[in-house]
Short mmCIF file of C-alpha atoms and ligand atoms in Angstrom, two decimals:
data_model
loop_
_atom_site.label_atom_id
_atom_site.label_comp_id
_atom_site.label_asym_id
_atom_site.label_seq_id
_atom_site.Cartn_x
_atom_site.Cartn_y
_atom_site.Cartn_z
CA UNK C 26 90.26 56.63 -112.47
CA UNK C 27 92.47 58.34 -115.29
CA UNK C 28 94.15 61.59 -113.39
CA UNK C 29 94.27 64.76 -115.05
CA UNK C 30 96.69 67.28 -115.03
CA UNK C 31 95.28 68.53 -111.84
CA UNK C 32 94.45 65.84 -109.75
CA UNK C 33 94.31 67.52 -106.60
CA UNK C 34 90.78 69.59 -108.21
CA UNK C 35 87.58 67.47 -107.12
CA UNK C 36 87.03 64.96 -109.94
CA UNK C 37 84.38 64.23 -112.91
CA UNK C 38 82.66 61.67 -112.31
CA UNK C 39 80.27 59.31 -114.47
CA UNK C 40 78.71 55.71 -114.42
CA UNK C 41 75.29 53.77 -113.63
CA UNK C 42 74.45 50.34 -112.03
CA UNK C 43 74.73 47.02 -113.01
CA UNK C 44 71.98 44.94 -111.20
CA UNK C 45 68.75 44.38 -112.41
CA UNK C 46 65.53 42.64 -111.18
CA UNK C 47 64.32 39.91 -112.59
CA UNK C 48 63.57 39.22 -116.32
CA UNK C 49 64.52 42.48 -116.58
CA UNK C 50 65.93 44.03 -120.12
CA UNK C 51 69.59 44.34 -120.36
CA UNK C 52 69.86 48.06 -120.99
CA UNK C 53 69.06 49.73 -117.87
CA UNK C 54 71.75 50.75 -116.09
CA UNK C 55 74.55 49.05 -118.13
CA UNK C 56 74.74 51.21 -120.95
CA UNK C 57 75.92 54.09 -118.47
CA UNK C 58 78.66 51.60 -117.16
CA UNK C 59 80.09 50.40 -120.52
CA UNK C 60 78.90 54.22 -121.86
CA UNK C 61 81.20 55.62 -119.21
CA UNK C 62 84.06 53.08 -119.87
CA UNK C 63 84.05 53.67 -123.97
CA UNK C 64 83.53 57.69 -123.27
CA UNK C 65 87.30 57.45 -121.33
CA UNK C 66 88.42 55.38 -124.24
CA UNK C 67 87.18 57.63 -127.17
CA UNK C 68 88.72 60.60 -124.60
CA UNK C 69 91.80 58.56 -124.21
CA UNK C 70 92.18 57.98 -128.55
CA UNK C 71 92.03 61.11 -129.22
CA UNK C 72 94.78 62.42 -127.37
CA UNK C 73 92.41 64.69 -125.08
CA UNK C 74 94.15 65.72 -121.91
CA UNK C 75 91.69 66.09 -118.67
CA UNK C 76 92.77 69.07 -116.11
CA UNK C 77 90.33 67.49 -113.51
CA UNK C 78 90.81 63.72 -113.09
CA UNK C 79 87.75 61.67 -114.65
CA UNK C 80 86.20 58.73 -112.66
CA UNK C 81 84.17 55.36 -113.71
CA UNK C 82 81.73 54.47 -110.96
CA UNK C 83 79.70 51.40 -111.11
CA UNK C 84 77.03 51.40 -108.09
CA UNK C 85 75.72 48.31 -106.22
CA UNK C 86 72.32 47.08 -105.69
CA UNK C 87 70.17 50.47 -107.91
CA UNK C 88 67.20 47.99 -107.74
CA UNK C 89 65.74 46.85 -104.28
CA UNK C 90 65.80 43.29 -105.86
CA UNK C 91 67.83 41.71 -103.36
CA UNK C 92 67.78 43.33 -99.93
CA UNK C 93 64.61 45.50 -100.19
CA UNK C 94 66.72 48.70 -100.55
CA UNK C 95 67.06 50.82 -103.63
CA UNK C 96 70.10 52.48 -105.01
CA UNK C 97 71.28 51.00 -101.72
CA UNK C 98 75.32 51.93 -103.20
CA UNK C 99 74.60 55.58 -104.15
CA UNK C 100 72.31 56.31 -100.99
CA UNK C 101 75.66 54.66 -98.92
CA UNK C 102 77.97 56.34 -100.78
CA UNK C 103 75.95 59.95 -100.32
CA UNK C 104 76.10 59.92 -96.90
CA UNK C 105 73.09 58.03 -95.32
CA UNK C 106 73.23 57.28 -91.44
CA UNK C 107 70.31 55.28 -91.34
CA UNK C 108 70.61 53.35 -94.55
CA UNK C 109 74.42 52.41 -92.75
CA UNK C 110 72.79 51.60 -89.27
CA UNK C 111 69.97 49.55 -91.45
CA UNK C 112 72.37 47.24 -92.90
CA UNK C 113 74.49 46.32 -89.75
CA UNK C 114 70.74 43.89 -89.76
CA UNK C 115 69.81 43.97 -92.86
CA UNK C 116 69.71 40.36 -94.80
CA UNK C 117 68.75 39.25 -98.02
CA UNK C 118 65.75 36.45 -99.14
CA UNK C 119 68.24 33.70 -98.12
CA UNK C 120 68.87 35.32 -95.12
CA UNK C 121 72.26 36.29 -96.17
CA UNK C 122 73.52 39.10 -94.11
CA UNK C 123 74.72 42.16 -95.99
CA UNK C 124 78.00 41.97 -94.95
CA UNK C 125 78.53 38.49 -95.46
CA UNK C 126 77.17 39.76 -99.22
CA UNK C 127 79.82 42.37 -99.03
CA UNK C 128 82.57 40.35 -98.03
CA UNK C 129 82.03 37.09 -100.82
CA UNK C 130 82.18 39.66 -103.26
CA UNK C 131 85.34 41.18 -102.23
CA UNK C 132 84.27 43.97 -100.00
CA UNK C 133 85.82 42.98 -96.59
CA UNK C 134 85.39 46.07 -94.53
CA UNK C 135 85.27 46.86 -91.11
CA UNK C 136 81.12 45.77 -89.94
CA UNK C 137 80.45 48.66 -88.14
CA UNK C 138 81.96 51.53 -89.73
CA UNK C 139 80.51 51.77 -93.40
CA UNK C 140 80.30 55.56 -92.83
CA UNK C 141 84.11 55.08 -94.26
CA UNK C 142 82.23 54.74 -97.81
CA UNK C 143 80.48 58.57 -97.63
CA UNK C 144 81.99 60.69 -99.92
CA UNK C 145 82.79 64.17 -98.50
CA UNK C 146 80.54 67.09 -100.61
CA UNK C 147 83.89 68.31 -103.47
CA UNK C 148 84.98 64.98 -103.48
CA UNK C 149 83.72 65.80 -107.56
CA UNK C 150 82.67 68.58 -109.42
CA UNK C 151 80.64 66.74 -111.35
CA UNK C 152 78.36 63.31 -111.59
CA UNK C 153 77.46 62.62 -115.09
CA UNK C 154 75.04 59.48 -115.44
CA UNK C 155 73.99 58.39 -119.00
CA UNK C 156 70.79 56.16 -119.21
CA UNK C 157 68.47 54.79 -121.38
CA UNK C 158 64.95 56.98 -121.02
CA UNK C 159 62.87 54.13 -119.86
CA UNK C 160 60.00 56.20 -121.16
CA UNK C 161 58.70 56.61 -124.70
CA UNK C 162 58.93 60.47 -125.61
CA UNK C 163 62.59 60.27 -127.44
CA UNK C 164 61.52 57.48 -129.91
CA UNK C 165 58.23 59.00 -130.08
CA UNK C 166 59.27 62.27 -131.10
CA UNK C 167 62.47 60.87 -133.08
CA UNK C 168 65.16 63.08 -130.74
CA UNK C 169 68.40 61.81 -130.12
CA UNK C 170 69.67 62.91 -126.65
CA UNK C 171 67.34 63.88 -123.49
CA UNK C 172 69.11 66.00 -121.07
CA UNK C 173 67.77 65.60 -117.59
CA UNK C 174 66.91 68.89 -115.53
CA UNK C 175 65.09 66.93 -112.69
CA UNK C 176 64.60 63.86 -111.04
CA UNK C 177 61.35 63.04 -109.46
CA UNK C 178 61.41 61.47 -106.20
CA UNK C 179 59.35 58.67 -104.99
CA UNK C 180 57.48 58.24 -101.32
CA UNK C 181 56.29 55.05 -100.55
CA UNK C 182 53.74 54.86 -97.87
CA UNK C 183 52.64 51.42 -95.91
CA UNK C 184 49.02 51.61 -94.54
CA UNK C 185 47.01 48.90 -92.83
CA UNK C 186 43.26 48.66 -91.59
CA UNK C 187 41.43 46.02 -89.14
CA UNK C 188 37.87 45.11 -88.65
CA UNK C 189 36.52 42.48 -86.96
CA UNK C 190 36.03 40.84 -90.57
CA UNK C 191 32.97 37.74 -90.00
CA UNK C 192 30.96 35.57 -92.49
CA UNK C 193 30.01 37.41 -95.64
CA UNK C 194 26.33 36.27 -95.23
CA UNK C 195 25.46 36.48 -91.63
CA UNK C 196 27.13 39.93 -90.86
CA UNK C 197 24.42 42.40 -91.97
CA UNK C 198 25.78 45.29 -93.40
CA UNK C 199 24.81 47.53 -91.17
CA UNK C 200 27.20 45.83 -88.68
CA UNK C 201 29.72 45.25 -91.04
CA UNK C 202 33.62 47.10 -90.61
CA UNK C 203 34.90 46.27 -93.47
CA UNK C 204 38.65 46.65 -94.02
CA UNK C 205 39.09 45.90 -97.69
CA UNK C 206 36.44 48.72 -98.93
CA UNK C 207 38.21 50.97 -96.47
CA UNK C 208 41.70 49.93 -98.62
CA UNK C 209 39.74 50.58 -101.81
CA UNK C 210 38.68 53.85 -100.53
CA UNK C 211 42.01 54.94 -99.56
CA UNK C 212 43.08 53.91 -103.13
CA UNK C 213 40.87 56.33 -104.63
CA UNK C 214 41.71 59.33 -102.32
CA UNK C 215 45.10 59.09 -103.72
CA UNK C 216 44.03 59.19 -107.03
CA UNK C 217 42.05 61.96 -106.46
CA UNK C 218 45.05 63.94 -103.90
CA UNK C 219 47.14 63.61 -106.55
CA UNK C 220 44.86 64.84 -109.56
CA UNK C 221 44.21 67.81 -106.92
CA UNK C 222 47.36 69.06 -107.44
CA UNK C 223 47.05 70.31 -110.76
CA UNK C 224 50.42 69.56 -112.10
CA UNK C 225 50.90 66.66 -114.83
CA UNK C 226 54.49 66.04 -112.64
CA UNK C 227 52.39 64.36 -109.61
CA UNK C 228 51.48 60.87 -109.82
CA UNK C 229 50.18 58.57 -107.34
CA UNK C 230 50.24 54.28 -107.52
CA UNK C 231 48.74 51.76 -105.00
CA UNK C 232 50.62 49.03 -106.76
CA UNK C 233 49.85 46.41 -103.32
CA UNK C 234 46.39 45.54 -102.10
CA UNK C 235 46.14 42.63 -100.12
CA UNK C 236 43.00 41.85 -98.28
CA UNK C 237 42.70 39.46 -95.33
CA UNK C 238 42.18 36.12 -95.09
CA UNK C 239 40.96 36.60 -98.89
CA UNK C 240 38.38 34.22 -99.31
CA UNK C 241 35.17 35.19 -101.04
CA UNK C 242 32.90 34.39 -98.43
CA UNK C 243 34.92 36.34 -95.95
CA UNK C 244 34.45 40.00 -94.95
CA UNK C 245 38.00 41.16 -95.17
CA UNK C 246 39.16 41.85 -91.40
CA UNK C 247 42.68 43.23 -93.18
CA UNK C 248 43.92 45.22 -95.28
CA UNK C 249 47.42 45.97 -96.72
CA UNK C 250 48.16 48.71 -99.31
CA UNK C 251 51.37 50.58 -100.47
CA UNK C 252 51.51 53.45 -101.98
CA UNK C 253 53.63 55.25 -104.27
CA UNK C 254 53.96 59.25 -104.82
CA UNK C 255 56.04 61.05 -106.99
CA UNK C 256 56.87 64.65 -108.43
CA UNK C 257 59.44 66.59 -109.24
CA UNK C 258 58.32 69.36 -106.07
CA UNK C 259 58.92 68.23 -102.99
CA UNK C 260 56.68 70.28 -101.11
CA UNK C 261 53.58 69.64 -103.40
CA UNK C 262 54.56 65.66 -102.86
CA UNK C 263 54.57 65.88 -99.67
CA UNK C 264 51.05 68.09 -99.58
CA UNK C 265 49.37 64.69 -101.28
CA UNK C 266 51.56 62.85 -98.60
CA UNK C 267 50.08 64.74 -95.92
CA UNK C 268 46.33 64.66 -97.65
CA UNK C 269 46.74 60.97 -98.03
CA UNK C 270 47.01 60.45 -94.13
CA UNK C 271 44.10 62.36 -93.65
CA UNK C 272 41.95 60.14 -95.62
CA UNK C 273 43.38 57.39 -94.00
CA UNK C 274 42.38 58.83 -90.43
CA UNK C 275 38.57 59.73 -91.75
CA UNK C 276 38.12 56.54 -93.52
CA UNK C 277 39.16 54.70 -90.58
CA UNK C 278 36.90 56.63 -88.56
CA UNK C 279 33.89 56.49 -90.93
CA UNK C 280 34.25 52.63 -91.18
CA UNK C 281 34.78 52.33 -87.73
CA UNK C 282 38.12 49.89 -88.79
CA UNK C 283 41.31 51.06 -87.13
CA UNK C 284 44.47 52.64 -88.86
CA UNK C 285 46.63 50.24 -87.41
CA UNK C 286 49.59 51.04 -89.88
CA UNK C 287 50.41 54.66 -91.56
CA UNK C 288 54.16 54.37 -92.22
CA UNK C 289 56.09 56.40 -95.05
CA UNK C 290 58.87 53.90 -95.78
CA UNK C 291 60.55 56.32 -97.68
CA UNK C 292 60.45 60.01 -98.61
CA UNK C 293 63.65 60.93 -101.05
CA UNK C 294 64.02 64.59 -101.97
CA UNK C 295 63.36 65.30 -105.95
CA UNK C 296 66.79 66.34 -107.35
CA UNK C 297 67.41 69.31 -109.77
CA UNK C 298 70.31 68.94 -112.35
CA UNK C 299 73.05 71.57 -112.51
CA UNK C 300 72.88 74.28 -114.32
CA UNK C 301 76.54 74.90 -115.87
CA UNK C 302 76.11 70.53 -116.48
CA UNK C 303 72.94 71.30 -118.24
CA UNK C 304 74.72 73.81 -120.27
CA UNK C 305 77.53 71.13 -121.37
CA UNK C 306 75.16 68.77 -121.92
CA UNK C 307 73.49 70.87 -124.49
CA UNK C 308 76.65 72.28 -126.00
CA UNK C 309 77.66 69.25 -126.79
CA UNK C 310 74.95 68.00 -127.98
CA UNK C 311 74.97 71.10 -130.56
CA UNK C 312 78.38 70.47 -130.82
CA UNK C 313 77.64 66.87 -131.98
CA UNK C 314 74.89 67.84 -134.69
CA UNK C 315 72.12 65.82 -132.47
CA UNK C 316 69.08 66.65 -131.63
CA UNK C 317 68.17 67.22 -128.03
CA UNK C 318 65.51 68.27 -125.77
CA UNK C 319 65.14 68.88 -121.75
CA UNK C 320 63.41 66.33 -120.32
CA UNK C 321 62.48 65.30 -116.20
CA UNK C 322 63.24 61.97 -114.96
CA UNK C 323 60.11 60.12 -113.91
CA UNK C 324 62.18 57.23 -112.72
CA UNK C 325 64.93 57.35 -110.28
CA UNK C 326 68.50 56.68 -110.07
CA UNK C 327 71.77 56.67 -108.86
CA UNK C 328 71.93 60.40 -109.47
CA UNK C 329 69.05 61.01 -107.19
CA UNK C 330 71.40 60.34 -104.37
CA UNK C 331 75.11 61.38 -106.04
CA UNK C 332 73.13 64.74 -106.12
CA UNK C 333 72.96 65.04 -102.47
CA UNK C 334 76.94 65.18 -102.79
CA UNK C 335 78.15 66.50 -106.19
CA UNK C 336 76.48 68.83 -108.85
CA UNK C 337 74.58 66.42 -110.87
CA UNK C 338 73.47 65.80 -114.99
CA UNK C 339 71.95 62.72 -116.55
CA UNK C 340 71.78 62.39 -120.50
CA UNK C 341 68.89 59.79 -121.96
CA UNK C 342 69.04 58.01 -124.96
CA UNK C 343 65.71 56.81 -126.67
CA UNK C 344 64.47 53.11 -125.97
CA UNK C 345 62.44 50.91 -128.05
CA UNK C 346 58.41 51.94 -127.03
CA UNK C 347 59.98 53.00 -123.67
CA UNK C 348 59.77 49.84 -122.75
CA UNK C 349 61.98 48.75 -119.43
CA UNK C 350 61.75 46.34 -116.62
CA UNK C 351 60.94 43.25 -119.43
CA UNK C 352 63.03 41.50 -121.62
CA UNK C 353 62.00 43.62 -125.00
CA UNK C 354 64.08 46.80 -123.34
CA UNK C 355 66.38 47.81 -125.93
CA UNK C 356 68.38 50.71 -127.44
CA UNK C 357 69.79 50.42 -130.85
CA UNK C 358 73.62 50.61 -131.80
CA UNK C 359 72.94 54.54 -132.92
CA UNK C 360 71.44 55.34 -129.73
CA UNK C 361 73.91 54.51 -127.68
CA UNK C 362 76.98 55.46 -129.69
CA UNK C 363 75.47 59.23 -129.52
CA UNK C 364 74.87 58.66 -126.10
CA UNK C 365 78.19 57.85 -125.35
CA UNK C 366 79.79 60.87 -128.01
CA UNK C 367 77.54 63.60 -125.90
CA UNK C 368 78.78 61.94 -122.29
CA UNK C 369 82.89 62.09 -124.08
CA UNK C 370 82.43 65.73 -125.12
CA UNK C 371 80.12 66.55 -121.78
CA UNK C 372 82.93 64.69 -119.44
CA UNK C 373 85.73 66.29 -121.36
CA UNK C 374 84.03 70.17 -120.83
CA UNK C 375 83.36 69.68 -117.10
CA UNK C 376 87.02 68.34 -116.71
CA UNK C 377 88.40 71.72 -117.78
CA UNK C 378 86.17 73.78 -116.13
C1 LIG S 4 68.96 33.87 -90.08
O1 LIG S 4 70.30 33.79 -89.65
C2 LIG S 4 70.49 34.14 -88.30
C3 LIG S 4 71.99 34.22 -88.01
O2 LIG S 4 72.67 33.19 -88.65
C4 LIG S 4 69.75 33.14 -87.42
O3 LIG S 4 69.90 33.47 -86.06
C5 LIG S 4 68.26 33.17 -87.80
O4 LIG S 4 67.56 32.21 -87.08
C6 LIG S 4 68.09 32.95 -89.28
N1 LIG S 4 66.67 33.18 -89.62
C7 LIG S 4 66.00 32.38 -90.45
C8 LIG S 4 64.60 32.75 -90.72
O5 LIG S 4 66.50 31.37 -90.95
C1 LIG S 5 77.79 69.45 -137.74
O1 LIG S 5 77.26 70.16 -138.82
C2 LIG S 5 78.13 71.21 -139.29
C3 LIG S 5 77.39 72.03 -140.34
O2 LIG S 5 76.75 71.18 -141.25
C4 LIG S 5 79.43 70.58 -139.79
O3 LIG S 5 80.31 71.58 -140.22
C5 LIG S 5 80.05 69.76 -138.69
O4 LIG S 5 81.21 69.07 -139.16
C6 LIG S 5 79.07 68.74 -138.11
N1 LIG S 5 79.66 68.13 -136.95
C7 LIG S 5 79.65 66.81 -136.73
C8 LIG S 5 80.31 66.34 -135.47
O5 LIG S 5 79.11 66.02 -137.48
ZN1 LIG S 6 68.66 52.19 -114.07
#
């Protein structure tokens, strides 16, 4: 933390994660941790004097990698009784609890009260998260900085069917229940829920689709799928949420397999950026000769949940093909040196304000 002149007005805040998954690119995330740190440094060189006190965070955990939970720090940190009450049993793939996690790393609090973490709303003024766009349209279209005016939000939803499966030659098909074809029909009702919406912001993934015992002579008697929703409207997701159950139940009922699983795992609210951070953004952008455009956030981030708690703003930086999640992620030198000049100039407006 570097205090301002006023430290008792609710800081400015900025950073990103750390973690990846694996063979993962070495871009996401980090350049909005060592963005953050060099924006204080270029602040601190120049003799700039903050009013409001600025703040590096560095969040735990973004990607579900190790304990099944994403942006597990920043859904903590904003405030998230069940994600706390979650944890107290939550362990990791080598059945490592999450406080014994917590503690080996340094983090030796008190098990059972991690609602010490939540951060009151005004505890900042402002959350500033730089990022790399994980997405091609930046490089594509040869602009410099992206400023974020909305985050989509995912739902995942868990669904399972049983039939009584039996041999795939001596069960007519007449007779047949067949859970698999009941998956695959599911699979494209969402497809065709989420074209139904009209708007290019909705998107819908079965990404999972396991069939049981999976053998080719075997009618499948189950079937495991997971789905994932998105859009920037909450109420329209949650229309193709609601239209995706309702498949489910007629399938089931057509194919005479049961619905023995319809569980949404998780069902974040879309953020929306902050207007007067918007406006900062793009001044200094201007400011900075770069060019810039307003752009939505198809993936998530810390920000998703720091916006349940603070006014929010995320600034993107073009990546090589958009590629992230692989090893060829990458953002050149230039890219992230104007990244990290808009997210000085941004951090040093809001700090005024
Ligand atoms: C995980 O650890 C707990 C507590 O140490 C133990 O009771 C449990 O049997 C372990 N589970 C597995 C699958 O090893
Ligand atoms: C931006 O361009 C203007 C006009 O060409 C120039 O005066 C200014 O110094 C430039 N600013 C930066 C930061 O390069
Ligand atoms: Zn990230």
């Amino acid at each position: 933390m570097w205090e301002g002149l006023q430290p008792e007005l609710a800081a400015v805040a900025t950073g990103s994660h750390i973690d990846a998954i694996p063979y993962s690119g070495k871009y996401d995330g980090v350049v909005g941790v060592l963005g953050a740190i060099e924006a204080i440094n270029v602040l601190k060189r120049s003799g700039f004097k903050p009013k409001r006190s600025l703040e590096v965070i560095l969040f735990t955990s973004e990607e579900p990698t190790r304990f099944g939970i994403s942006c597990l720090g920043s859904r903590l940190l904003a405030g998230s009784e069940a994600l706390a009450n979650a944890l107290k049993t939550t362990v990791d793939g080598q059945n490592i609890s999450f406080f014994d996690a917590a503690r080996s790393a340094g983090y030796a609090n008190d098990q059972d009260d991690l609602s010490s973490v939540f951060l009151k709303k005004g505890t900042y003024s402002a959350f500033v998260e730089l990022h790399i766009e994980q997405g091609p349209i930046l490089e594509e279209e040869g602009i410099s900085i992206g400023i974020v005016t909305a985050i989509a939000a995912p739902a995942s939803i868990r669904v399972e069917f049983e039939g009584n499966g039996g041999h795939a030659g001596a069960v007519l098909m007449p007779k047949r229940n067949d859970a698999g074809l009941a998956a695959a029909e599911l699979a494209l009702a969402v497809e065709r829920h989420v074209l139904e919406s009209g708007s290019i912001d909705s998107v819908g993934t079965v990404g999972i689709l396991e069939l049981h015992p999976g053998a080719i002579n075997s009618i499948p008697s189950k079937s495991h799928i997971e789905i994932d929703t998105r859009d920037i409207d909450e109420e329209r997701r949650n229309i193709i949420i609601e239209k995706i159950r309702q498949s489910a139940n007629t399938i089931a009922i057509n194919r005479g397999v049961r619905l023995s699983e319809f569980k949404i795992i998780n069902q974040d609210p879309p953020a929306l950026s902050e207007k007067s951070i918007i406006e900062a953004m793009e001044a200094s952008s201007k400011e900075l000769n770069l060019t810039h455009k307003l752009m939505i956030s198809r993936a998530y981030h810390d920000s998703l949940f720091m916006a349940r708690v603070s006014p929010m703003g995320m600034i993107f930086i073009p990546c090589y093909k958009g590629y992230s999640h692989k090893p060829e992620e990458f953002s050149s030198v230039d890219d992230i040196s104007n990244g990290v000049k808009v997210l000085a100039l941004t951090l040093a407006k809001l700090s005024l304000e």
